[in-house]
Amino acid sequence: MKVVILRNNLKESLDIVGRSIGANNNLPILKDVLIDVEENQIKLITTNLESAAIFSISGKVIEKGKIAVPFGVFNDLISNLKSERLDLEKKQKKLEIKTDNYQASINSDSAEEFPVIPQVKTEEYIELNSLIFKESLEQLIISVAEQSIRPELETILFSSKEDVLKMVATNGFRLSEKTFSSSDYKSNLKSELKVLIPLKTARNLISALKTDEPLKIYFDNNQVAFKTKQLNLISRIIEGSYPDYEAIISKSFTTEIILNRQEMIQALRVSGIFSDQSNEVKLKISKEKKNIEIISDNQIIGENNYFIASKTKGDSLEISFNWQYFIDGLKAIKSGEEVSLGLNGNSKPALIKSISDNSFIYLLMPILK
Amino acid sequence: MNLDQTWQSTLNEMELQVSRANFVTWLKKSVLLDQRDGIFTVALPNSFAKEWVESKYAKNILGIIRNIDSSVKKIDFVIAPNLFENNNNEKQAVKNSKQNQIGFEFSKIDPETNLNPRYTLDSFVVGSSNELAYSAATAIIKEIGVKYNPLFIYGGVGLGKTHLIQAIGNEIKNNFKNQVKVKYVTSEKFTNDVVTAIRNKRMEDIKKKYRNVDVLIIDDIQFIGGKAATEEEFFHTFNALHENNKQIIISADRPPQSLPILGERLNSRFQAGLSADITFPEYEMRVAIIRNRLSENNQYLDSEMIDLIAQKVKKNIRELEGVLKQIFLYHETKKIELNRKNIEEIIEKTTHDSSSKITAPQILKGVSHYFNISLDELIGQSRKKEYVEPRQIAMYFLRDILNMSYPSIGEKLGKRDHTTIIHGCEKIGQEINKNAALNQKIFSIRETINKTQ
């Protein structure tokens, strides 16, 4: 194996594939990155046996071949070299790196020992814009359960039914739902889709997707593959059935309030200073008034009341929330100045969304008095 | 040697042939799932393991197994993550120190299978009226798809058919840790799905939904009758599943012979299966059911009251549950001691309510609907057997439910003489006591009448 590549290209790809490195102690070779060079393609491959990242970089191929190099050492080295061009050559079980003023030889492993990456065997896919997809993942990831007795909640649900694509995340008391209409994506799916993607994969994708380009997502029975021009990220899918979340999303509300998004974020943050252990703030909503009152108090610190301008429709009520969870939702709604808060009494979910964009909604359960 | 032993020997041999690191990573979690016609099926936890083992170890494994069992011709590797579940019980849910934060109320019904987890075999009270159906149920759980296929459970309303067939589904689902795909559907939902699929030209979705299963449970199949497209789709679905030894469980309010949709084309396949009826519970079983419900809900009634309820509420289990609910609701809201008198009143009110709103035209409509004859034929003069029985049953109901006088019944049923009516009512009345099948029919028809507008 012998190639000439640009240091920046190599660094960029190591950053991306590095996130899929395995921490499996049983198989030391999982800590390696496989350099796989074909006729006119150079690929870097890493895996932790749950997901795998394959990244193609451009370069000059002098001789094809494969070698598995310990990622830590290799990455450290490449990060600290300043030269533009690097010559990489496999010499038996070592990888030699040469620049115009530097030479190193890293003890490596045979590619034969490296796991075989399973390919996703299907022609059915969904195609969207990488950056739009990445932004959606960021909106969803706030609601995924980090650790739960129900492993299916530690995922993001992909659901495609009758030309509508939805992505959903919930941890049992909050929920994010993103809807793509048929003009936002292309697909050749022949039937309904319902797939659970692990949280870790979503995180990997958020850091790996950087370019404004199309992303194709392929699904088969056990795996999903995310493909852009250079990246192919393969991940297992989680088995299990997702809760019936559609039933809890209300279409009508007994109280609807319109607020300025940034103002509300600030109001909550300030009120949060005076909230107690459970981050509780109380909202006092009155149908006559043109504002809502946010109240918080803490035995030791003190108390405060914040009045924020609003347009209220419907019944008056008092309802409490965890201010941190509320802000998370407001921040995830990236667009628009105004948001609407839909309520059905003080013990049912609140629905928060931008008034100018229905594609993303955030549901938050209140705190019980 | 059984499958486990064979595989253990194979693994022992492989352990000597590959490095420790590779053995622990790729082979430790593996299971010999099945052996049929020389094809051995090995299950692995994920795609990586499958790729590796298939490409690097398949030949070795084949050779090793051949030394143990020379019948082996080929090894299939499949991915079955559920068999190797990391004990999630070990994971503690992150302690929600924010204790007042309440959670969403997701419905308990599993959206994949449509099964309600409260229907279990454990909570199903068995007695002489349903023990045949119950043993058939336990038998097929042990041998899915091959023992009694299809399993046909029929009986009047509120007797536990849905409970039993859903319990079979839940039992299978739990025993096989989701490895066996179960789907429960009411024929109403099935019909709606077919209609929607046709309208949106998405027949592929329906086929995938109902044929990619290992166990299909259809409830109240009598409601599919009369809708051509749905009957057609059901027929094809049934065949597709049956040919592949996939278990089919069906419930109805009448035996298969009385269902035209099943009778003609599927009759022969039904002979290979088993039909079991559930009749109404006798006194002892009613007592057992009451006791069972009370203990489930942590409620208490003394024996005398249980006896009273069991004596008076005979129709079906749903009615029994309804009465119990009313009794405790009354007790909670009025805060009065329960005694013989007020329990009798509650029973009278609860069981009477369902009949009070029935009208004569409703009965006639219900009966003719059930027998698939027209109102004219029902009250007409024809003496053909197919009209006489329904007519006599209509007489019986008009008397039993509405307590109409014989002459008025005669008026309603085609100006017949009141003596004819007396004869008809008595005949049916006597037959009911002798003929369990007729009894069954009567209950089904009563339900049809209740549902008729």
Short mmCIF file of N, CA and C in Angstrom, two decimals, chain B residues 12 59 63 90 114 196 198 211 232 236 255 271 308 322 376 382 398:
data_model
loop_
_atom_site.label_atom_id
_atom_site.label_comp_id
_atom_site.label_asym_id
_atom_site.label_seq_id
_atom_site.Cartn_x
_atom_site.Cartn_y
_atom_site.Cartn_z
N ASN B 12 -16.56 -25.49 21.80
CA ASN B 12 -15.35 -25.94 22.49
C ASN B 12 -14.22 -26.16 21.51
N LYS B 59 -16.57 -22.60 7.15
CA LYS B 59 -16.05 -23.91 6.74
C LYS B 59 -15.65 -24.75 7.94
N GLY B 63 -17.29 -28.37 9.23
CA GLY B 63 -16.51 -29.59 9.43
C GLY B 63 -16.68 -30.15 10.83
N GLU B 90 -30.39 -4.77 34.67
CA GLU B 90 -29.28 -4.28 35.47
C GLU B 90 -29.21 -2.76 35.43
N ASN B 114 -50.65 -4.84 18.69
CA ASN B 114 -52.02 -4.47 19.07
C ASN B 114 -52.55 -5.28 20.23
N THR B 196 -58.67 1.39 2.93
CA THR B 196 -57.69 2.49 2.78
C THR B 196 -56.62 2.12 1.76
N ILE B 198 -56.77 0.10 -0.75
CA ILE B 198 -57.29 0.12 -2.12
C ILE B 198 -57.40 1.56 -2.59
N ARG B 211 -48.93 -10.31 6.35
CA ARG B 211 -48.34 -11.59 5.98
C ARG B 211 -46.93 -11.79 6.53
N GLU B 232 -61.72 -11.25 -0.04
CA GLU B 232 -60.68 -11.66 -0.96
C GLU B 232 -59.31 -11.54 -0.32
N HIS B 236 -56.59 -14.57 0.70
CA HIS B 236 -55.20 -14.66 0.26
C HIS B 236 -54.23 -14.62 1.44
N PRO B 255 -70.18 -20.78 14.85
CA PRO B 255 -69.23 -21.78 14.35
C PRO B 255 -68.88 -21.56 12.89
N GLN B 271 -60.68 -28.00 8.27
CA GLN B 271 -60.77 -29.36 8.81
C GLN B 271 -59.47 -29.71 9.50
N LEU B 308 -75.13 -14.18 45.58
CA LEU B 308 -76.28 -13.46 45.03
C LEU B 308 -75.99 -12.99 43.60
N GLY B 322 -69.49 -5.60 34.67
CA GLY B 322 -70.25 -4.35 34.71
C GLY B 322 -70.96 -4.19 36.03
N ASP B 376 -89.23 -8.80 4.75
CA ASP B 376 -90.42 -9.36 4.10
C ASP B 376 -90.47 -10.87 4.24
N SER B 382 -94.29 -17.52 3.66
CA SER B 382 -93.61 -18.74 3.25
C SER B 382 -93.33 -19.66 4.42
N LEU B 398 -89.54 -11.40 20.91
CA LEU B 398 -90.55 -10.39 21.17
C LEU B 398 -91.25 -10.67 22.50
#
